[in-house]
Amino acid sequence: MQIDRIAEPWGTRTPYGPGEEWPTRVDTHLADGVAPEDVDRWVQSATILHSNGDGLDIAVQDGEIVGVRGRAEDRVNHGRLGPKDLFGWQANKSPDRLTKPLIRRNGELVETDWDTAMDAVAGRAKELLAEQGPSAISFYTTGQLFLEEYYTLGLIAHGGIGTNHVDGNTRLCTATAAAALKESFGSDGQPGSYTDIDHADVIALFGHNMAETQTVLWTRVLDRLAGPNPPQVICVDPRETPVARAATVHLAPRPGTNVMLMNALLHEVIANGWVDEEYVQAHAVGFAELQKRVADHPPELAAQVCDVPVEQIREAARIVGTAERLMSSVLQGFYQSHQATAAAVQVNNLHIIRGMLGKPGCGLLQMNGQPTAQNTRECGADGDLPAFRNWSNEEHVKDLAEVWNIDPMQIPHWSPPTHAMEMFRYAEEGSVRFMWVQATNPAVSMPELGRIREILAQERLFLVVQDIFLSETAQLADVVLPAATWGEKTGTFTNVDRTVHISDKAVEPPGEARPDLEIFIDFSRRMDLRDKDGQPLVKWDDPEGAFEGWKECTRGRPCDYTGLSYEKLRGGSGIQWPCNEEHPDGTEHIYVDGEFWSDPEYCESYGRDLVTGAPVSPVEYKALNPSGKAVLKAAEYLPPHEIVSQEFPFQLITGRTLYHFHTRTKTARAPQLQKAAPEVWVELSASDAADRGFTEGDLLEISTPRGRVEARLRISGIRPGVAFLPFHYGYWDEPSGHQPDGERGRAANELTMTDWDPASKQPIFKTAAARVERLEKSTGTPSAAPTTTASRPVSGDVPPTVGGPAASATEELTTVSGGTR
């Protein structure tokens, strides 16, 4: 069956009921003129333009990628694919791919050979190590490499060079996920599983627009809602998203007030006796403090602070408080807002006091935003130590040193890892003088872009960019290294519910582009990095060798991969870690029967103060939690740092659209996706637009004390007083390639502020004060008008489709249980 997957991003419904298996639906899209029988071979992989980790096969014809189809046997998606999966692969074939190294000569980037480029990179690193030491060297990575590449990078940076300046763009999207899990459970690692959707009677989405960020996971929810005995849905989001329109209760709090709202929900759950007291007594510490804290946050107070009807707060609390099987998910609406970690921890608290962990339907997902963000954290590429080792625990450092066969003092652990915002500040001040950026675009994605561009453009900073396109960041580099991407190399990666997939090489990379792993190993060899026996520090030459090395690093740790192999991952479904002798087929739920990874001698972290961010000492943690239980951590509500004023009366929030990923370097090169969302827009409520005489399609200027952006207006169901901008739009496809000096931009992060959460160090993108003014009245339908109800306003009208035949995909429905329609 053909269906336009731009206009219908979630495809056809396959309803099913609680406890039933999600029916299979295989989605396929092939290039024009290619029939299934024309495909030479199908190569196993998984999706990379979101964090869901959907299993798929890559279609190859005459040595080129010509399409994709979902893997029916995969536990994550049962054959389904979202729009970015179906169409995003076309970016691999874009004619403007980087195919040769570039080096800056006389102010211009010119083509060179690999030896010249890598000698320049290694040579400058050696000079700075001799002159200043490891503190001069920094690595800023991504959430889109493979596990094997992150682990090799972490080994080189921590074990070889000895720098503490290692982080990824995961700091911008899911650092709070890791921080919240560490605060409550002593370790990263998601308690829940996607299969919890199959069993839950209540699904609560806290700041998570699942419909646009994880389309296939939302499809699973929609199929439950279409089936018998559907779950109730709670949505916390200031925008009227597709999730909000499907919700039983939609709470639209004022941005920056999530802690107040969560404390009110916890207040009601405790006051009404909806606490699993036996579970809390046996498996948690800190209940008395939590009870005392939330007693001061009744729904009436939250209604005033959050500007949410008190009846809605009570109804939402009743639903989560009386649920038999509660599944919750948290994402950027909490992670990128004021008091991010404190708010996300309160969701953990809700599950702990309700005893909703470690059993079907009782899932908790502190959601990721990128396909391999989990591996960034697991492998130590975000600054933490690999395999969830504790940098504050000397025994953990010694254990890692034994795995790497180096002196423990070579591994930096004398202070907390340097987070991205701090790393850029060090570069601004001049102590960091070498920055290697891989597969990310901070010149568009970081906050306060004017400042970031100035930092990256400094002559004293040696900037290396490893990417597949000449992004805004690459244009500022001293050396640009052309990388292979998904489909052009082999490796593994792990999604948010701990499912590990293999992605096999399907085609050759273009020109001289190389796999990231090969580039890192080349760098290590040129740096002559060695272990304490004089042998090469990096002891592998291919992805499978790196994976085997990683397995040994994880032995006995929470993310135990020792039961996995490339052979085991090929041919079937992805497999959830921990996978070892005890759990040879993987592990669907962790924390079963209140068994946590929070023992003081085993845990990844002792936690932080949620207000100041100061690390909790080992002595303090052992006194609080000597038996390794879950930690109920209370939080006081504090007002946002930047508040509205007469000059800047709107609260600005940024976010994503269904059709694009990050800074559009891939999705804008897929014609169907770019046509669906070609230009930046700004959302305002109907009342705010009417008060100012604005109409749909007007060209507006949005300004903050940091910059100005222009965008066409969409009138939507967003709460009054709030303006929304998608953050994807930069300048690489502009003639200049960058924002013209002194002119209005289109990148939302021209406006955001340099501020971060004290515990997770994640930048705050959703609490800035802004002004909105009209530049030009609309003369008709704006070019940025939405093409689907996915991002759409209040009218409910379904707009015409725009994709035509090129945007269609086939769906093959198989009834496993329930029915189809």
Short mmCIF file of C-alpha atoms in Angstrom, two decimals, residues 241-625:
data_model
loop_
_atom_site.label_atom_id
_atom_site.label_comp_id
_atom_site.label_asym_id
_atom_site.label_seq_id
_atom_site.Cartn_x
_atom_site.Cartn_y
_atom_site.Cartn_z
CA THR A 241 1.84 19.39 19.98
CA PRO A 242 0.40 16.21 18.45
CA VAL A 243 1.09 14.60 21.82
CA ALA A 244 -0.91 17.30 23.57
CA ARG A 245 -3.85 16.80 21.21
CA ALA A 246 -3.90 13.08 21.98
CA ALA A 247 -3.52 13.57 25.73
CA THR A 248 -6.08 12.85 28.43
CA VAL A 249 -4.63 15.83 30.32
CA HIS A 250 -2.38 18.47 28.78
CA LEU A 251 -0.47 20.59 31.28
CA ALA A 252 1.05 23.69 29.60
CA PRO A 253 3.21 25.30 32.31
CA ARG A 254 5.01 28.59 32.05
CA PRO A 255 8.59 27.84 30.85
CA GLY A 256 11.03 27.50 33.70
CA THR A 257 8.51 26.21 36.26
CA ASN A 258 8.82 22.44 35.78
CA VAL A 259 10.12 21.82 39.32
CA MET A 260 7.15 23.61 40.82
CA LEU A 261 4.76 21.52 38.70
CA MET A 262 6.47 18.22 39.55
CA ASN A 263 6.52 19.06 43.25
CA ALA A 264 2.78 19.72 43.12
CA LEU A 265 2.15 16.35 41.44
CA LEU A 266 4.28 14.62 44.08
CA HIS A 267 2.45 16.56 46.79
CA GLU A 268 -0.86 15.17 45.60
CA VAL A 269 0.42 11.60 45.21
CA ILE A 270 1.78 11.60 48.77
CA ALA A 271 -1.16 13.47 50.33
CA ASN A 272 -3.67 11.03 48.81
CA GLY A 273 -1.82 7.94 49.98
CA TRP A 274 -0.86 6.73 46.50
CA VAL A 275 2.64 5.78 47.69
CA ASP A 276 3.89 2.19 47.65
CA GLU A 277 5.13 2.43 51.21
CA GLU A 278 6.47 -1.13 51.33
CA TYR A 279 8.59 -0.53 48.21
CA VAL A 280 9.88 2.82 49.46
CA GLN A 281 10.78 1.41 52.85
CA ALA A 282 12.69 -1.50 51.32
CA HIS A 283 14.33 0.14 48.33
CA ALA A 284 14.71 3.91 48.74
CA VAL A 285 16.27 6.58 50.95
CA GLY A 286 15.25 10.22 51.32
CA PHE A 287 11.45 9.91 51.52
CA ALA A 288 11.07 12.03 54.65
CA GLU A 289 12.96 14.93 53.06
CA LEU A 290 10.95 14.64 49.86
CA GLN A 291 7.67 14.57 51.77
CA LYS A 292 8.68 17.66 53.72
CA ARG A 293 9.75 19.56 50.60
CA VAL A 294 6.64 18.91 48.51
CA ALA A 295 4.35 19.71 51.42
CA ASP A 296 5.16 23.35 50.65
CA HIS A 297 4.12 22.96 46.99
CA PRO A 298 0.35 22.37 46.92
CA PRO A 299 -1.49 22.46 43.57
CA GLU A 300 -2.90 25.90 44.37
CA LEU A 301 0.60 27.39 44.55
CA ALA A 302 1.72 25.54 41.43
CA ALA A 303 -1.35 26.80 39.58
CA GLN A 304 -0.27 30.37 40.30
CA VAL A 305 3.43 29.91 39.51
CA CYS A 306 2.98 27.66 36.46
CA ASP A 307 -0.23 29.32 35.24
CA VAL A 308 -1.97 25.95 34.92
CA PRO A 309 -5.55 25.31 36.15
CA VAL A 310 -5.46 23.67 39.57
CA GLU A 311 -8.07 21.14 38.46
CA GLN A 312 -5.75 19.92 35.70
CA ILE A 313 -2.89 19.46 38.15
CA ARG A 314 -5.09 17.43 40.47
CA GLU A 315 -6.46 15.32 37.63
CA ALA A 316 -2.99 14.58 36.28
CA ALA A 317 -1.83 13.64 39.78
CA ARG A 318 -4.81 11.34 40.22
CA ILE A 319 -4.08 9.58 36.94
CA VAL A 320 -0.38 8.97 37.65
CA GLY A 321 -1.09 8.30 41.31
CA THR A 322 -3.64 5.55 40.66
CA ALA A 323 -2.04 4.01 37.57
CA GLU A 324 -1.46 0.28 37.75
CA ARG A 325 1.33 0.43 35.18
CA LEU A 326 2.91 3.86 34.68
CA MET A 327 5.32 4.48 31.81
CA SER A 328 7.07 7.89 31.71
CA SER A 329 9.41 9.58 29.27
CA VAL A 330 11.34 12.84 29.65
CA LEU A 331 13.08 14.97 27.03
CA GLN A 332 14.14 18.46 26.06
CA GLY A 333 11.17 20.32 27.51
CA PHE A 334 12.71 19.43 30.87
CA TYR A 335 16.38 18.92 29.91
CA GLN A 336 16.86 22.31 28.23
CA SER A 337 14.81 24.30 30.73
CA HIS A 338 15.59 25.98 34.01
CA GLN A 339 16.38 23.53 36.86
CA ALA A 340 16.70 20.73 34.32
CA THR A 341 18.18 17.97 36.46
CA ALA A 342 16.04 18.84 39.46
CA ALA A 343 12.88 18.53 37.35
CA ALA A 344 13.93 15.27 35.67
CA VAL A 345 14.82 13.78 39.06
CA GLN A 346 11.30 14.45 40.27
CA VAL A 347 9.99 12.18 37.51
CA ASN A 348 12.33 9.49 38.87
CA ASN A 349 10.94 10.23 42.34
CA LEU A 350 7.41 9.67 41.05
CA HIS A 351 8.31 6.20 39.81
CA ILE A 352 10.20 5.30 42.98
CA ILE A 353 7.43 6.27 45.41
CA ARG A 354 4.87 4.48 43.25
CA GLY A 355 7.07 1.37 43.00
CA MET A 356 6.84 1.60 39.22
CA LEU A 357 10.20 0.17 38.19
CA GLY A 358 11.56 -3.13 36.93
CA LYS A 359 8.35 -4.71 35.63
CA PRO A 360 6.33 -4.66 32.39
CA GLY A 361 4.50 -1.40 31.79
CA CYS A 362 6.38 0.37 34.57
CA GLY A 363 9.06 1.95 32.44
CA LEU A 364 11.03 5.12 32.94
CA LEU A 365 12.97 6.57 29.99
CA GLN A 366 15.12 9.63 30.44
CA MET A 367 15.08 9.90 26.68
CA ASN A 368 18.07 10.55 24.40
CA GLY A 369 18.00 12.93 21.47
CA GLN A 370 20.58 11.35 19.14
CA PRO A 371 21.07 7.88 17.66
CA THR A 372 24.31 7.07 19.49
CA ALA A 373 24.15 9.44 22.46
CA GLN A 374 24.02 6.46 24.80
CA ASN A 375 27.40 5.31 23.46
CA THR A 376 28.91 8.78 23.87
CA ARG A 377 28.16 8.42 27.58
CA GLU A 378 28.98 4.73 27.92
CA CYS A 379 32.35 4.97 26.21
CA GLY A 380 33.64 8.05 28.00
CA ALA A 381 33.43 10.40 25.02
CA ASP A 382 31.41 12.86 27.12
CA GLY A 383 34.22 13.19 29.66
CA ASP A 384 33.05 10.46 32.03
CA LEU A 385 35.06 7.28 32.43
CA PRO A 386 34.12 4.30 30.20
CA ALA A 387 31.57 1.68 31.23
CA PHE A 388 30.03 3.91 33.91
CA ARG A 389 33.13 3.97 36.12
CA ASN A 390 33.25 6.61 38.83
CA TRP A 391 35.99 9.23 38.36
CA SER A 392 35.80 9.89 42.13
CA ASN A 393 36.49 6.24 43.00
CA GLU A 394 40.21 5.42 42.98
CA GLU A 395 39.52 1.70 42.57
CA HIS A 396 37.52 2.39 39.40
CA VAL A 397 40.37 4.43 37.97
CA LYS A 398 42.84 1.64 38.79
CA ASP A 399 40.56 -0.92 37.19
CA LEU A 400 40.33 1.12 33.98
CA ALA A 401 44.10 1.61 33.98
CA GLU A 402 44.52 -2.17 34.10
CA VAL A 403 42.19 -2.59 31.12
CA TRP A 404 44.21 -0.03 29.17
CA ASN A 405 47.57 -1.16 30.61
CA ILE A 406 48.62 2.34 31.66
CA ASP A 407 49.51 4.12 34.89
CA PRO A 408 46.35 5.24 36.76
CA MET A 409 47.82 8.75 37.07
CA GLN A 410 47.72 9.04 33.28
CA ILE A 411 43.90 9.09 33.48
CA PRO A 412 42.66 12.58 34.49
CA HIS A 413 40.45 12.20 37.57
CA TRP A 414 41.58 14.96 39.92
CA SER A 415 38.55 17.11 39.12
CA PRO A 416 35.17 16.72 37.39
CA PRO A 417 35.33 16.27 33.60
CA THR A 418 35.27 19.50 31.60
CA HIS A 419 31.82 20.08 30.14
CA ALA A 420 31.28 21.66 26.72
CA MET A 421 30.28 25.11 27.94
CA GLU A 422 33.39 25.24 30.10
CA MET A 423 35.57 23.93 27.27
CA PHE A 424 34.49 26.75 24.97
CA ARG A 425 35.12 29.23 27.76
CA TYR A 426 38.65 27.89 28.18
CA ALA A 427 39.15 28.31 24.43
CA GLU A 428 37.83 31.85 24.72
CA GLU A 429 40.32 32.59 27.50
CA GLY A 430 43.18 30.95 25.61
CA SER A 431 44.06 27.96 27.78
CA VAL A 432 42.48 25.49 25.33
CA ARG A 433 44.34 25.99 22.05
CA PHE A 434 43.46 22.82 20.11
CA MET A 435 39.87 21.71 19.51
CA TRP A 436 38.92 18.68 17.42
CA VAL A 437 35.23 18.75 16.46
CA GLN A 438 33.67 15.57 15.05
CA ALA A 439 30.30 15.20 13.31
CA THR A 440 28.68 18.20 14.91
CA ASN A 441 28.15 21.86 14.12
CA PRO A 442 28.57 24.09 17.20
CA ALA A 443 28.55 27.23 15.04
CA VAL A 444 24.78 26.67 14.78
CA SER A 445 23.86 24.40 17.70
CA MET A 446 25.55 26.11 20.67
CA PRO A 447 23.89 28.98 22.55
CA GLU A 448 24.79 32.63 21.91
CA LEU A 449 26.19 32.01 18.45
CA GLY A 450 27.89 35.37 18.02
CA ARG A 451 30.18 34.46 20.91
CA ILE A 452 30.74 30.89 19.67
CA ARG A 453 31.75 32.07 16.18
CA GLU A 454 34.28 34.47 17.69
CA ILE A 455 35.77 31.67 19.81
CA LEU A 456 36.07 29.24 16.90
CA ALA A 457 37.57 31.90 14.62
CA GLN A 458 40.43 32.82 16.97
CA GLU A 459 43.87 32.56 15.36
CA ARG A 460 45.34 31.06 18.54
CA LEU A 461 42.83 28.16 18.46
CA PHE A 462 43.84 25.29 16.16
CA LEU A 463 40.46 23.96 14.98
CA VAL A 464 40.10 20.52 13.42
CA VAL A 465 36.70 19.54 11.99
CA GLN A 466 35.90 15.97 10.97
CA ASP A 467 32.63 15.84 9.04
CA ILE A 468 30.91 14.81 5.83
CA PHE A 469 29.93 18.32 4.68
CA LEU A 470 31.51 21.78 4.84
CA SER A 471 29.32 22.99 7.70
CA GLU A 472 29.36 26.44 9.26
CA THR A 473 31.89 25.09 11.78
CA ALA A 474 34.05 23.44 9.12
CA GLN A 475 34.31 26.76 7.29
CA LEU A 476 36.18 28.14 10.33
CA ALA A 477 38.61 25.20 10.63
CA ASP A 478 42.36 25.01 10.16
CA VAL A 479 42.06 21.40 8.99
CA VAL A 480 38.96 19.63 7.66
CA LEU A 481 38.95 15.81 7.56
CA PRO A 482 36.39 14.15 5.23
CA ALA A 483 34.64 11.31 7.04
CA ALA A 484 32.64 8.30 5.98
CA THR A 485 29.15 8.11 7.40
CA TRP A 486 26.39 5.60 8.12
CA GLY A 487 26.14 3.00 5.37
CA GLU A 488 29.80 3.55 4.43
CA LYS A 489 31.40 1.89 7.45
CA THR A 490 30.70 -0.86 10.01
CA GLY A 491 30.01 -0.41 13.71
CA THR A 492 27.48 -0.75 16.48
CA PHE A 493 25.32 1.69 18.41
CA THR A 494 22.86 1.64 21.27
CA ASN A 495 19.50 3.34 21.58
CA VAL A 496 17.79 4.74 24.66
CA ASP A 497 16.28 1.47 25.87
CA ARG A 498 19.72 -0.17 25.77
CA THR A 499 19.17 -1.99 22.44
CA VAL A 500 22.44 -2.59 20.59
CA HIS A 501 22.34 -2.75 16.79
CA ILE A 502 24.99 -3.48 14.23
CA SER A 503 25.28 -1.32 11.13
CA ASP A 504 27.23 -2.99 8.35
CA LYS A 505 29.04 -1.21 5.55
CA ALA A 506 26.86 -1.13 2.45
CA VAL A 507 28.80 1.06 0.00
CA GLU A 508 32.18 2.74 -0.34
CA PRO A 509 32.57 6.30 0.97
CA PRO A 510 32.99 9.01 -1.68
CA GLY A 511 36.43 10.06 -2.85
CA GLU A 512 39.07 9.89 -0.13
CA ALA A 513 36.64 10.06 2.83
CA ARG A 514 37.63 7.72 5.66
CA PRO A 515 35.78 6.04 8.56
CA ASP A 516 36.13 7.97 11.81
CA LEU A 517 37.73 4.96 13.49
CA GLU A 518 40.46 4.87 10.87
CA ILE A 519 41.13 8.58 11.38
CA PHE A 520 41.44 8.19 15.16
CA ILE A 521 43.79 5.22 14.87
CA ASP A 522 45.93 7.12 12.36
CA PHE A 523 46.15 10.03 14.81
CA SER A 524 47.14 7.72 17.66
CA ARG A 525 49.92 6.17 15.56
CA ARG A 526 51.27 9.58 14.50
CA MET A 527 51.23 10.70 18.14
CA ASP A 528 53.07 7.47 19.05
CA LEU A 529 50.72 6.83 21.98
CA ARG A 530 51.80 3.72 23.90
CA ASP A 531 50.89 1.68 26.97
CA LYS A 532 53.25 1.11 29.91
CA ASP A 533 54.88 -1.85 28.14
CA GLY A 534 55.74 0.25 25.13
CA GLN A 535 53.07 -1.31 22.94
CA PRO A 536 50.62 0.78 20.86
CA LEU A 537 47.92 2.19 23.11
CA VAL A 538 45.21 1.42 20.55
CA LYS A 539 45.51 -2.30 19.96
CA TRP A 540 42.97 -2.77 17.19
CA ASP A 541 42.83 -1.92 13.53
CA ASP A 542 39.19 -2.56 12.66
CA PRO A 543 35.69 -2.08 14.14
CA GLU A 544 35.29 -5.65 15.37
CA GLY A 545 38.61 -5.48 17.18
CA ALA A 546 37.50 -2.25 18.85
CA PHE A 547 34.21 -3.88 19.85
CA GLU A 548 36.05 -6.80 21.43
CA GLY A 549 38.23 -4.33 23.34
CA TRP A 550 35.11 -2.51 24.51
CA LYS A 551 33.53 -5.74 25.72
CA GLU A 552 36.43 -6.35 28.08
CA CYS A 553 36.15 -2.77 29.34
CA THR A 554 32.49 -3.41 30.26
CA ARG A 555 33.00 -6.74 32.03
CA GLY A 556 31.24 -6.61 35.37
CA ARG A 557 30.00 -3.07 34.86
CA PRO A 558 26.33 -2.04 34.50
CA CYS A 559 26.55 -1.79 30.69
CA ASP A 560 28.00 -5.29 30.31
CA TYR A 561 28.43 -6.20 26.61
CA THR A 562 30.47 -9.38 27.13
CA GLY A 563 27.68 -11.63 25.85
CA LEU A 564 27.44 -9.77 22.54
CA SER A 565 29.38 -10.22 19.31
CA TYR A 566 29.11 -9.04 15.73
CA GLU A 567 27.93 -12.52 14.80
CA LYS A 568 25.21 -12.47 17.44
CA LEU A 569 23.97 -9.04 16.36
CA ARG A 570 23.71 -9.99 12.68
CA GLY A 571 20.59 -11.51 11.20
CA GLY A 572 18.00 -10.79 13.86
CA SER A 573 16.89 -8.10 16.25
CA GLY A 574 18.95 -5.69 18.27
CA ILE A 575 19.74 -6.90 21.80
CA GLN A 576 19.46 -5.01 25.08
CA TRP A 577 22.38 -4.75 27.49
CA PRO A 578 23.39 -5.96 29.99
CA CYS A 579 24.11 -9.06 27.93
CA ASN A 580 26.49 -11.51 29.59
CA GLU A 581 26.66 -15.05 30.94
CA GLU A 582 23.87 -14.30 33.40
CA HIS A 583 21.69 -12.66 30.73
CA PRO A 584 22.79 -14.24 27.41
CA ASP A 585 19.74 -12.93 25.52
CA GLY A 586 19.92 -9.43 26.93
CA THR A 587 17.91 -7.69 29.64
CA GLU A 588 14.54 -6.08 29.07
CA HIS A 589 14.25 -4.40 32.48
CA ILE A 590 16.89 -3.38 34.99
CA TYR A 591 16.24 -2.60 38.66
CA VAL A 592 13.99 -5.64 39.02
CA ASP A 593 12.93 -6.21 42.66
CA GLY A 594 14.67 -3.02 43.75
CA GLU A 595 18.20 -4.16 42.84
CA PHE A 596 20.05 -0.97 41.90
CA TRP A 597 23.59 -0.10 40.79
CA SER A 598 23.92 2.51 43.53
CA ASP A 599 26.18 0.73 46.00
CA PRO A 600 28.91 3.19 47.08
CA GLU A 601 31.66 0.88 45.83
CA TYR A 602 29.96 0.20 42.47
CA CYS A 603 28.02 3.33 41.50
CA GLU A 604 29.05 5.62 38.65
CA SER A 605 28.45 8.81 40.59
CA TYR A 606 27.87 10.03 44.13
CA GLY A 607 25.61 12.77 42.79
CA ARG A 608 25.62 16.54 42.93
CA ASP A 609 23.87 19.34 44.75
CA LEU A 610 20.92 20.18 42.50
CA VAL A 611 21.21 23.91 43.18
CA THR A 612 24.97 24.52 43.16
CA GLY A 613 26.17 21.50 41.16
CA ALA A 614 28.85 20.75 43.75
CA PRO A 615 29.81 17.04 43.75
CA VAL A 616 28.69 14.97 46.72
CA SER A 617 31.74 13.49 48.44
CA PRO A 618 32.22 9.72 48.83
CA VAL A 619 31.85 10.08 52.60
CA GLU A 620 28.58 11.99 52.28
CA TYR A 621 27.19 9.48 49.80
CA LYS A 622 28.11 6.46 51.93
CA ALA A 623 26.40 8.06 54.93
CA LEU A 624 23.26 8.72 52.87
CA ASN A 625 23.05 5.45 50.98
#
